[in-house]
């Protein structure tokens, strides 16, 4: 297993280009199951999760031709099962459930179970599908779904789940009649999927709002689409630039979707300016501790909580961080403490008291964003930080070591 070794203390400098969004690419790849034919997807990020998604759809008879665009041929559907081995490594595998029942009228998808950041049930996905006429049974850890043609339904989600909204929206595109999805997730990645579905011929109203109205159509057509760029990757480089007091331009950033994050960095004293697709970070005064509470979009994303905490560990004063989306998303805290951060967690609150300097140490990556926070802290720490279990980073950050090296970071990957 590889590790990442960082010699910290170098202010980052230069330009970094943001890749396509993992959490938009995954549902969009799943959505190709809805329409037989050749789809062309641009800006698909080169990530381990994307390779897993391709393998999963491969089990269903879908073929892929790598390149720009990624060509996805979903003409033949020969399987409808997402096995445990795949779902346990990538929870987003559950996204095949909606498209499969809509097109093949059946699906067998392993229940995801818990993961490093919490229990993460899929009850809302199942409740919505049942309302559309899908018969769901549980068999040996698998959700077995069967349906005749789905019918439209009025569904109010208990909470605006991202992949739940995506699954139900995809299923509803081929249902007979109209589906109203109330309390839908408004995350930009849900919007990106809705746009892709629209290019395929789906009829969706209320895109980007919390009420999606989907008029089912008889069939969808294959489509060409460019995936949005990754707001969390952009935020991660922003944190890396800020913590090293660097001068960095982040290009291809989805700035209009980053308001809550940019606002918090600004409040924390980070000097930044933006255009529609660029963020310019300048070295400025000292970092100030600010409070952050994660929230569904348009609030501050849980996927930026760990990275922001790393930044706050070097701010002047205290910062109270409240995690409201996942119950167990503080796995990075004990590792950041190993680098000298002063953090106390009570329930879902973390109090971070800024310190003067972090010190490099060996640390363990536990999940994708936790790992990113350790990289950010390591870039600022004195001495050497070694991050073990870096496969977590491969799931969600395209060419991380190359991109940071190009900004002048002393970072390398080596066999542990
Ligand atoms: N929830 C339920 N029941 C459900 C579904 C969700 O109780 O049926 C709860 C979850 O347990 C959680 C909350 O609702 O407490 C929100 O979960 P959500 O379903 O929105 O999360 P997700 O769809 O599983 C996506 C992203 C995550 C991101 C969250 C929140 C993808 C593939 N994953 O997960 O991304 O953290 O939304 O924004 O889109 C990451 O990229 O590192 C990552 C974990």
CSV table of C-alpha atoms and ligand atoms in Angstrom, one decimal:
chain,number,residue,atom,x,y,z
A,1,UNK,CA,0.0,0.0,0.0
A,2,UNK,CA,1.3,3.4,-0.9
A,3,UNK,CA,1.9,6.4,1.3
A,4,UNK,CA,2.3,10.1,0.7
A,5,UNK,CA,5.3,11.9,2.1
A,6,UNK,CA,5.1,15.7,2.5
A,7,UNK,CA,7.9,18.0,3.6
A,8,UNK,CA,5.8,20.9,4.8
A,9,UNK,CA,6.3,24.6,5.0
A,10,UNK,CA,6.4,25.6,1.3
A,11,UNK,CA,3.9,28.3,0.2
A,12,UNK,CA,2.1,27.0,-2.8
A,13,UNK,CA,2.5,29.1,-6.0
A,14,UNK,CA,1.0,28.9,-9.5
A,15,UNK,CA,-2.1,27.6,-11.2
A,16,UNK,CA,-4.1,24.4,-10.6
A,17,UNK,CA,-6.9,23.1,-12.8
A,18,UNK,CA,-9.9,21.5,-11.3
A,19,UNK,CA,-11.1,18.2,-12.7
A,20,UNK,CA,-14.6,16.9,-13.3
A,21,UNK,CA,-16.8,16.3,-10.3
A,22,UNK,CA,-16.8,12.8,-8.9
A,23,UNK,CA,-20.2,13.1,-7.4
A,24,UNK,CA,-21.7,14.3,-10.6
A,25,UNK,CA,-19.9,11.8,-12.8
A,26,UNK,CA,-21.0,8.8,-10.8
A,27,UNK,CA,-24.8,9.4,-11.1
A,28,UNK,CA,-24.4,10.4,-14.7
A,29,UNK,CA,-22.6,7.2,-15.6
A,30,UNK,CA,-25.4,5.3,-13.8
A,31,UNK,CA,-28.0,7.3,-15.8
A,32,UNK,CA,-26.6,5.9,-19.1
A,33,UNK,CA,-28.3,2.7,-18.1
A,34,UNK,CA,-31.6,4.5,-18.8
A,35,UNK,CA,-31.2,4.8,-22.5
A,36,UNK,CA,-29.7,2.2,-24.9
A,37,UNK,CA,-27.0,3.4,-27.2
A,38,UNK,CA,-23.7,5.3,-27.2
A,39,UNK,CA,-23.3,8.2,-24.7
A,40,UNK,CA,-20.4,10.6,-24.8
A,41,UNK,CA,-19.2,12.0,-21.5
A,42,UNK,CA,-16.6,14.8,-21.3
A,43,UNK,CA,-14.6,15.8,-18.3
A,44,UNK,CA,-15.0,12.5,-16.4
A,45,UNK,CA,-12.3,12.6,-13.7
A,46,UNK,CA,-9.6,9.9,-13.7
A,47,UNK,CA,-10.5,8.4,-10.3
A,48,UNK,CA,-10.6,5.0,-8.6
A,49,UNK,CA,-14.4,5.4,-7.9
A,50,UNK,CA,-15.0,6.0,-11.7
A,51,UNK,CA,-13.1,2.8,-12.5
A,52,UNK,CA,-15.3,1.0,-10.0
A,53,UNK,CA,-18.4,2.4,-11.6
A,54,UNK,CA,-17.2,1.3,-15.0
A,55,UNK,CA,-16.6,-2.2,-13.6
A,56,UNK,CA,-20.0,-2.3,-12.1
A,57,UNK,CA,-21.8,-1.3,-15.3
A,58,UNK,CA,-19.6,-3.7,-17.1
A,59,UNK,CA,-21.2,-6.5,-15.1
A,60,UNK,CA,-24.5,-5.3,-16.7
A,61,UNK,CA,-23.2,-5.5,-20.3
A,62,UNK,CA,-22.3,-1.9,-20.7
A,63,UNK,CA,-19.0,-1.2,-22.5
A,64,UNK,CA,-16.6,1.7,-22.2
A,65,UNK,CA,-14.1,3.3,-24.6
A,66,UNK,CA,-11.7,5.4,-22.5
A,67,UNK,CA,-10.6,8.8,-23.8
A,68,UNK,CA,-12.1,12.3,-24.1
A,69,UNK,CA,-15.0,11.8,-24.3
A,70,UNK,CA,-15.5,8.6,-22.4
A,71,UNK,CA,-17.8,6.6,-24.7
A,72,UNK,CA,-20.4,4.5,-22.8
A,73,UNK,CA,-22.3,1.9,-24.8
A,74,UNK,CA,-25.4,0.8,-22.9
A,75,UNK,CA,-27.1,-0.8,-25.9
A,76,UNK,CA,-27.2,-4.2,-24.3
A,77,UNK,CA,-28.3,-4.8,-20.8
A,78,UNK,CA,-27.4,-8.3,-19.7
A,79,UNK,CA,-27.4,-8.0,-15.9
A,80,UNK,CA,-29.0,-6.1,-13.1
A,81,UNK,CA,-27.0,-6.9,-10.1
A,82,UNK,CA,-24.7,-4.8,-8.0
A,83,UNK,CA,-22.7,-7.2,-5.8
A,84,UNK,CA,-21.6,-6.6,-2.2
A,85,UNK,CA,-17.9,-6.6,-3.2
A,86,UNK,CA,-18.6,-3.4,-5.3
A,87,UNK,CA,-21.1,-1.7,-3.1
A,88,UNK,CA,-18.9,-2.0,0.0
A,89,UNK,CA,-16.0,-0.3,-1.8
A,90,UNK,CA,-18.2,2.4,-3.3
A,91,UNK,CA,-21.6,3.3,-1.8
A,92,UNK,CA,-22.5,5.3,-4.9
A,93,UNK,CA,-23.0,1.9,-6.5
A,94,UNK,CA,-26.5,2.1,-5.1
A,95,UNK,CA,-27.2,4.7,-7.9
A,96,UNK,CA,-27.8,1.8,-10.4
A,97,UNK,CA,-31.0,0.9,-8.5
A,98,UNK,CA,-33.3,3.6,-9.9
A,99,UNK,CA,-32.1,3.3,-13.6
A,100,UNK,CA,-32.2,-0.5,-13.5
A,101,UNK,CA,-35.8,-0.8,-12.2
A,102,UNK,CA,-36.9,1.9,-14.7
A,103,UNK,CA,-35.3,0.2,-17.7
A,104,UNK,CA,-35.0,-3.5,-16.9
A,105,UNK,CA,-37.9,-3.6,-14.4
A,106,UNK,CA,-35.7,-5.4,-11.9
A,107,UNK,CA,-32.5,-4.9,-9.9
A,108,UNK,CA,-30.6,-6.7,-7.2
A,109,UNK,CA,-28.4,-4.3,-5.2
A,110,UNK,CA,-26.4,-5.1,-2.1
A,111,UNK,CA,-27.4,-3.0,0.9
A,112,UNK,CA,-24.4,-0.7,1.6
A,113,UNK,CA,-24.2,-1.1,5.3
A,114,UNK,CA,-22.2,1.4,7.4
A,115,UNK,CA,-19.1,3.2,6.4
A,116,UNK,CA,-16.3,5.3,7.9
A,117,UNK,CA,-18.5,8.4,8.2
A,118,UNK,CA,-21.7,6.9,9.5
A,119,UNK,CA,-24.6,4.5,9.2
A,120,UNK,CA,-25.9,6.0,5.9
A,121,UNK,CA,-29.2,4.1,5.4
A,122,UNK,CA,-31.0,4.1,2.0
A,123,UNK,CA,-34.6,4.0,3.4
A,124,UNK,CA,-35.6,7.1,1.5
A,125,UNK,CA,-34.5,5.6,-1.8
A,126,UNK,CA,-36.6,2.5,-1.1
A,127,UNK,CA,-39.6,4.4,0.2
A,128,UNK,CA,-39.7,6.5,-3.0
A,129,UNK,CA,-39.3,3.6,-5.3
A,130,UNK,CA,-42.1,1.7,-3.5
A,131,UNK,CA,-44.4,4.8,-4.0
A,132,UNK,CA,-43.7,4.4,-7.8
A,133,UNK,CA,-44.9,0.8,-7.8
A,134,UNK,CA,-41.6,-1.0,-7.2
A,135,UNK,CA,-41.9,-4.2,-5.1
A,136,UNK,CA,-38.9,-4.3,-2.7
A,137,UNK,CA,-37.8,-7.3,-0.7
A,138,UNK,CA,-34.7,-7.9,1.3
A,139,UNK,CA,-32.9,-11.1,0.6
A,140,UNK,CA,-29.5,-12.1,2.2
A,141,UNK,CA,-28.3,-8.5,2.3
A,142,UNK,CA,-29.6,-7.6,-1.1
A,143,UNK,CA,-32.4,-5.2,-2.1
A,144,UNK,CA,-34.4,-7.1,-4.6
A,145,UNK,CA,-36.5,-4.7,-6.7
A,146,UNK,CA,-39.2,-5.7,-9.2
A,147,UNK,CA,-41.7,-3.6,-11.1
A,148,UNK,CA,-44.0,-3.5,-14.1
A,149,UNK,CA,-43.7,0.0,-15.6
A,150,UNK,CA,-43.2,2.4,-12.8
A,151,UNK,CA,-45.9,5.0,-12.2
A,152,UNK,CA,-45.6,8.6,-11.1
A,153,UNK,CA,-46.1,9.5,-7.5
A,154,UNK,CA,-46.0,12.3,-4.9
A,155,UNK,CA,-43.0,11.7,-2.7
A,156,UNK,CA,-41.9,13.8,0.2
A,157,UNK,CA,-38.4,12.9,1.4
A,158,UNK,CA,-37.8,12.9,5.1
A,159,UNK,CA,-34.5,14.6,4.4
A,160,UNK,CA,-32.9,15.9,1.2
A,161,UNK,CA,-30.7,12.9,0.5
A,162,UNK,CA,-28.4,13.5,-2.5
A,163,UNK,CA,-28.1,10.0,-4.0
A,164,UNK,CA,-31.7,9.3,-2.9
A,165,UNK,CA,-32.9,12.3,-4.9
A,166,UNK,CA,-30.8,11.1,-7.8
A,167,UNK,CA,-32.1,7.6,-7.8
A,168,UNK,CA,-35.7,8.7,-7.6
A,169,UNK,CA,-35.3,11.3,-10.3
A,170,UNK,CA,-33.7,8.8,-12.6
A,171,UNK,CA,-36.4,6.2,-12.0
A,172,UNK,CA,-39.2,8.8,-12.5
A,173,UNK,CA,-37.9,9.8,-16.0
A,174,UNK,CA,-39.3,6.6,-17.5
A,175,UNK,CA,-42.4,6.2,-15.2
A,176,UNK,CA,-45.9,6.5,-16.5
A,177,UNK,CA,-47.2,9.9,-15.4
A,178,UNK,CA,-45.8,12.7,-13.2
A,179,UNK,CA,-43.7,12.4,-10.1
A,180,UNK,CA,-43.4,15.2,-7.6
A,181,UNK,CA,-40.3,14.9,-5.4
A,182,UNK,CA,-40.6,17.3,-2.5
A,183,UNK,CA,-37.7,18.1,-0.1
A,184,UNK,CA,-35.4,17.1,-2.9
A,185,UNK,CA,-31.6,17.7,-2.6
A,186,UNK,CA,-30.5,20.9,-4.3
A,187,UNK,CA,-26.8,20.0,-4.5
A,188,UNK,CA,-25.2,21.1,-7.8
A,189,UNK,CA,-24.4,17.5,-8.7
A,190,UNK,CA,-28.1,16.7,-8.6
A,191,UNK,CA,-28.6,19.6,-10.9
A,192,UNK,CA,-25.9,18.4,-13.2
A,193,UNK,CA,-27.6,15.0,-13.4
A,194,UNK,CA,-31.0,16.6,-14.1
A,195,UNK,CA,-29.4,18.5,-17.0
A,196,UNK,CA,-27.9,15.3,-18.4
A,197,UNK,CA,-31.3,13.6,-18.1
A,198,UNK,CA,-32.9,16.6,-19.9
A,199,UNK,CA,-30.4,16.2,-22.8
A,200,UNK,CA,-31.5,12.6,-22.9
A,201,UNK,CA,-35.1,13.7,-23.4
A,202,UNK,CA,-36.3,13.7,-19.8
A,203,UNK,CA,-38.9,16.3,-18.8
A,204,UNK,CA,-38.0,17.8,-15.4
A,205,UNK,CA,-39.2,21.0,-13.9
A,206,UNK,CA,-37.8,22.7,-10.8
A,207,UNK,CA,-34.2,21.8,-11.5
A,208,UNK,CA,-32.0,23.3,-8.8
A,209,UNK,CA,-34.9,23.7,-6.4
A,210,UNK,CA,-36.3,21.4,-3.6
A,211,UNK,CA,-39.4,20.4,-5.6
A,212,UNK,CA,-38.6,18.4,-8.7
A,213,UNK,CA,-41.5,17.6,-11.0
A,214,UNK,CA,-40.7,14.8,-13.5
A,215,UNK,CA,-43.0,14.0,-16.3
A,216,UNK,CA,-42.3,10.4,-17.3
A,217,UNK,CA,-41.5,9.7,-21.0
A,218,UNK,CA,-41.7,6.5,-23.0
A,219,UNK,CA,-38.0,6.4,-23.8
A,220,UNK,CA,-34.8,8.3,-23.4
A,221,UNK,CA,-32.0,8.8,-26.0
A,222,UNK,CA,-28.2,8.5,-25.5
A,223,UNK,CA,-26.6,11.9,-25.0
A,224,UNK,CA,-23.3,13.9,-25.1
A,225,UNK,CA,-22.6,15.8,-21.9
A,226,UNK,CA,-19.8,17.7,-20.2
A,227,UNK,CA,-19.6,16.9,-16.4
A,228,UNK,CA,-19.4,20.0,-14.1
A,229,UNK,CA,-16.1,20.6,-12.4
A,230,UNK,CA,-15.6,19.6,-8.8
A,231,UNK,CA,-16.5,22.2,-6.1
A,232,UNK,CA,-15.0,20.1,-3.3
A,233,UNK,CA,-11.7,19.6,-5.1
A,234,UNK,CA,-11.6,23.4,-5.8
A,235,UNK,CA,-12.3,24.0,-2.1
A,236,UNK,CA,-9.6,21.6,-1.1
A,237,UNK,CA,-7.0,23.5,-3.2
A,238,UNK,CA,-8.3,26.7,-1.7
A,239,UNK,CA,-7.6,25.4,1.8
A,240,UNK,CA,-4.1,24.2,0.7
A,241,UNK,CA,-3.3,27.6,-0.8
A,242,UNK,CA,-4.6,29.4,2.3
A,243,UNK,CA,-2.9,27.3,4.9
A,244,UNK,CA,0.5,27.6,3.2
A,245,UNK,CA,0.0,31.4,2.6
A,246,UNK,CA,0.4,30.7,-1.0
A,247,UNK,CA,-0.4,32.6,-4.2
A,248,UNK,CA,-2.5,30.3,-6.2
A,249,UNK,CA,-5.0,30.6,-9.1
A,250,UNK,CA,-7.6,27.8,-9.2
A,251,UNK,CA,-8.9,27.4,-12.7
A,252,UNK,CA,-12.0,25.6,-14.0
A,253,UNK,CA,-13.7,26.1,-10.6
A,254,UNK,CA,-17.5,26.1,-10.3
A,255,UNK,CA,-17.5,29.4,-8.5
A,256,UNK,CA,-21.3,30.1,-8.6
A,257,UNK,CA,-21.8,26.8,-6.6
A,258,UNK,CA,-19.1,27.7,-4.0
A,259,UNK,CA,-20.7,30.7,-2.2
A,260,UNK,CA,-20.9,29.3,1.3
A,261,UNK,CA,-17.3,28.0,1.2
A,262,UNK,CA,-15.9,31.2,-0.3
A,263,UNK,CA,-17.7,33.2,2.3
A,264,UNK,CA,-16.2,31.2,5.2
A,265,UNK,CA,-12.7,31.5,3.8
A,266,UNK,CA,-13.2,35.2,3.4
A,267,UNK,CA,-14.4,35.5,7.0
A,268,UNK,CA,-11.4,33.5,8.1
A,269,UNK,CA,-9.2,36.2,6.6
A,270,UNK,CA,-8.1,34.4,3.4
A,271,UNK,CA,-7.5,37.0,0.7
A,272,UNK,CA,-9.3,35.8,-2.4
A,273,UNK,CA,-11.0,37.1,-5.5
A,274,UNK,CA,-13.0,35.3,-8.1
A,275,UNK,CA,-14.3,35.3,-11.6
A,276,UNK,CA,-17.0,32.9,-12.8
A,277,UNK,CA,-14.6,30.0,-13.1
A,278,UNK,CA,-11.4,31.1,-11.2
A,279,UNK,CA,-10.4,31.7,-7.6
A,280,UNK,CA,-7.3,33.7,-7.0
A,281,UNK,CA,-5.7,33.3,-3.5
A,282,UNK,CA,-3.2,35.9,-2.3
A,283,UNK,CA,-1.0,35.6,0.8
A,284,UNK,CA,-2.5,37.9,3.3
A,285,UNK,CA,-2.8,38.6,7.0
A,286,UNK,CA,-3.3,36.1,9.7
A,287,UNK,CA,-6.0,33.4,9.7
A,288,UNK,CA,-8.9,34.0,12.1
A,289,UNK,CA,-10.9,31.3,13.8
A,290,UNK,CA,-14.5,31.3,12.5
A,291,UNK,CA,-17.5,29.0,13.3
A,292,UNK,CA,-18.9,26.6,10.7
A,293,UNK,CA,-21.9,24.4,10.6
A,294,UNK,CA,-22.3,21.9,7.8
A,295,UNK,CA,-25.6,21.9,6.0
A,296,UNK,CA,-27.4,20.7,2.9
A,297,UNK,CA,-26.7,22.9,-0.2
A,298,UNK,CA,-26.6,25.8,-0.4
A,299,UNK,CA,-25.1,25.6,3.1
A,300,UNK,CA,-21.5,24.7,3.9
A,301,UNK,CA,-20.8,21.2,2.5
A,302,UNK,CA,-20.0,18.4,4.9
A,303,UNK,CA,-17.4,17.3,2.2
A,304,UNK,CA,-15.4,20.5,3.1
A,305,UNK,CA,-15.6,20.2,6.9
A,306,UNK,CA,-12.4,18.2,7.4
A,307,UNK,CA,-10.3,20.4,5.1
A,308,UNK,CA,-11.6,23.6,6.8
A,309,UNK,CA,-10.8,22.1,10.2
A,310,UNK,CA,-7.2,21.6,9.1
A,311,UNK,CA,-7.1,25.3,8.2
A,312,UNK,CA,-8.7,26.4,11.5
A,313,UNK,CA,-6.1,24.4,13.4
A,314,UNK,CA,-3.6,27.2,12.5
A,315,UNK,CA,-6.0,30.2,12.9
A,316,UNK,CA,-5.9,32.9,15.6
A,317,UNK,CA,-8.5,32.2,18.2
A,318,UNK,CA,-11.1,29.4,18.4
A,319,UNK,CA,-13.5,27.9,15.8
A,320,UNK,CA,-16.6,25.9,16.6
A,321,UNK,CA,-17.3,23.3,13.9
A,322,UNK,CA,-20.7,21.6,13.9
A,323,UNK,CA,-21.2,18.5,11.7
A,324,UNK,CA,-25.0,18.1,11.0
A,325,UNK,CA,-25.1,15.7,8.1
A,326,UNK,CA,-23.1,12.6,9.2
A,327,UNK,CA,-22.8,11.4,12.8
A,328,UNK,CA,-19.3,10.1,12.6
A,329,UNK,CA,-17.4,12.5,10.4
A,330,UNK,CA,-14.6,13.4,12.8
A,331,UNK,CA,-12.2,10.6,12.1
A,332,UNK,CA,-9.6,13.1,11.1
A,333,UNK,CA,-9.5,14.8,14.5
A,334,UNK,CA,-7.3,12.3,16.2
A,335,UNK,CA,-4.9,12.3,13.3
A,336,UNK,CA,-4.8,16.1,13.1
A,337,UNK,CA,-4.0,16.0,16.9
A,338,UNK,CA,-1.0,13.9,16.1
A,339,UNK,CA,0.2,16.8,14.1
A,340,UNK,CA,-0.2,19.1,17.1
A,341,UNK,CA,-3.7,20.5,16.4
A,342,UNK,CA,-5.8,21.4,19.5
A,343,UNK,CA,-9.3,20.0,18.9
A,344,UNK,CA,-12.0,18.9,21.3
A,345,UNK,CA,-15.0,17.0,20.1
A,346,UNK,CA,-18.3,16.7,22.1
A,347,UNK,CA,-21.0,15.0,20.1
A,348,UNK,CA,-21.2,16.7,16.8
A,349,UNK,CA,-19.3,19.8,17.9
A,350,UNK,CA,-15.6,20.3,17.5
A,351,UNK,CA,-13.8,23.2,19.1
A,352,UNK,CA,-10.6,24.0,17.4
A,353,UNK,CA,-8.1,26.3,19.2
A,354,UNK,CA,-5.6,27.6,16.7
A,355,UNK,CA,-2.0,26.8,17.4
A,356,UNK,CA,1.2,28.5,16.1
A,357,UNK,CA,2.7,25.6,14.2
A,358,UNK,CA,1.9,22.0,13.3
A,359,UNK,CA,4.6,19.4,13.4
A,360,UNK,CA,4.9,16.6,10.9
A,361,UNK,CA,4.2,13.0,12.0
A,362,UNK,CA,3.0,9.7,10.5
A,363,UNK,CA,-0.8,9.7,10.2
A,364,UNK,CA,-3.5,7.4,8.9
A,365,UNK,CA,-6.1,8.3,6.3
A,366,UNK,CA,-9.6,7.0,7.2
A,367,UNK,CA,-11.9,8.3,4.4
A,368,UNK,CA,-11.6,10.6,1.4
A,369,UNK,CA,-12.1,14.0,2.9
A,370,UNK,CA,-10.3,13.1,6.2
A,371,UNK,CA,-7.3,12.2,4.1
A,372,UNK,CA,-7.5,15.5,2.2
A,373,UNK,CA,-7.4,17.4,5.6
A,374,UNK,CA,-4.2,15.5,6.5
A,375,UNK,CA,-2.6,16.5,3.2
A,376,UNK,CA,-3.6,20.2,3.9
A,377,UNK,CA,-2.2,20.1,7.4
A,378,UNK,CA,0.9,18.3,6.2
A,379,UNK,CA,1.6,21.0,3.7
A,380,UNK,CA,1.8,23.5,6.5
A,381,UNK,CA,3.5,21.4,9.2
A,382,UNK,CA,7.1,21.7,10.0
A,383,UNK,CA,9.1,18.6,9.1
A,384,UNK,CA,7.8,15.5,7.4
A,385,UNK,CA,4.3,14.1,7.4
A,386,UNK,CA,3.6,10.6,6.2
A,387,UNK,CA,0.1,9.7,5.2
A,388,UNK,CA,-0.7,6.0,5.2
A,389,UNK,CA,-3.6,4.3,3.4
A,390,UNK,CA,-3.7,6.8,0.5
A,391,UNK,CA,-6.0,4.7,-1.6
A,392,UNK,CA,-8.8,6.8,0.0
A,393,UNK,CA,-7.4,9.9,-1.8
A,394,UNK,CA,-7.3,8.0,-5.1
A,395,UNK,CA,-11.1,7.6,-4.8
A,396,UNK,CA,-11.8,11.3,-5.2
A,397,UNK,CA,-8.7,13.5,-6.1
A,398,UNK,CA,-7.4,13.3,-9.6
A,399,UNK,CA,-3.6,13.4,-9.9
A,400,UNK,CA,-3.3,15.0,-6.4
A,401,UNK,CA,0.4,14.5,-6.0
A,402,UNK,CA,1.1,15.8,-9.5
A,403,UNK,CA,-1.1,18.9,-9.1
A,404,UNK,CA,0.4,19.8,-5.7
A,405,UNK,CA,4.0,19.2,-6.9
A,406,UNK,CA,3.3,21.6,-9.8
A,407,UNK,CA,2.4,24.2,-7.2
A,408,UNK,CA,5.8,23.7,-5.6
A,409,UNK,CA,4.8,21.4,-2.8
A,410,UNK,CA,7.4,18.9,-1.7
A,411,UNK,CA,5.2,15.9,-1.9
A,412,UNK,CA,5.8,12.4,-3.2
A,413,UNK,CA,4.1,9.0,-3.2
A,414,UNK,CA,6.0,5.9,-2.4
A,415,UNK,CA,5.4,2.3,-1.5
A,416,UNK,CA,4.8,2.0,2.3
B,1,LIG,N1,-29.9,9.4,4.9
B,1,LIG,C1,-31.0,8.7,5.5
B,1,LIG,N2,-31.7,7.9,4.7
B,1,LIG,C2,-31.5,7.8,3.3
B,1,LIG,C3,-30.5,8.5,2.7
B,1,LIG,C4,-29.7,9.3,3.6
B,1,LIG,O1,-31.2,8.7,6.6
B,1,LIG,O2,-32.3,7.0,2.7
B,1,LIG,C5,-29.1,10.3,5.7
B,1,LIG,C6,-27.6,9.9,5.8
B,1,LIG,O3,-27.4,8.9,6.7
B,1,LIG,C7,-27.0,11.2,6.1
B,1,LIG,C8,-27.9,12.2,5.4
B,1,LIG,O4,-29.1,11.5,5.1
B,1,LIG,O5,-27.0,11.4,7.4
B,1,LIG,C9,-27.3,12.7,4.1
B,1,LIG,O6,-26.9,11.7,3.2
B,1,LIG,P1,-27.0,11.7,1.7
B,1,LIG,O7,-27.9,10.5,1.3
B,1,LIG,O8,-27.4,13.0,1.2
B,1,LIG,O9,-25.5,11.3,1.3
B,1,LIG,P2,-25.1,10.4,0.0
B,1,LIG,O10,-26.1,10.6,-1.1
B,1,LIG,O11,-24.9,9.0,0.5
B,1,LIG,C10,-23.6,12.2,-1.1
B,1,LIG,C11,-22.2,12.2,-1.5
B,1,LIG,C12,-21.3,12.3,-0.3
B,1,LIG,C13,-21.7,13.6,0.5
B,1,LIG,C14,-23.2,13.5,0.8
B,1,LIG,C15,-23.7,14.8,1.5
B,1,LIG,C16,-22.2,11.0,-3.6
B,1,LIG,C17,-21.8,9.9,-4.4
B,1,LIG,N3,-21.9,11.1,-2.3
B,1,LIG,O12,-23.7,11.0,-0.3
B,1,LIG,O13,-20.0,12.5,-0.8
B,1,LIG,O14,-20.9,13.7,1.6
B,1,LIG,O15,-24.0,13.3,-0.4
B,1,LIG,O16,-23.5,15.9,0.7
B,1,LIG,O17,-22.8,12.0,-4.2
B,1,LIG,C18,-17.6,12.4,-0.6
B,1,LIG,O18,-17.5,12.8,-1.8
B,1,LIG,O19,-16.6,12.3,0.1
B,1,LIG,C19,-18.9,12.0,-0.1
B,1,LIG,C20,-19.0,11.2,1.0
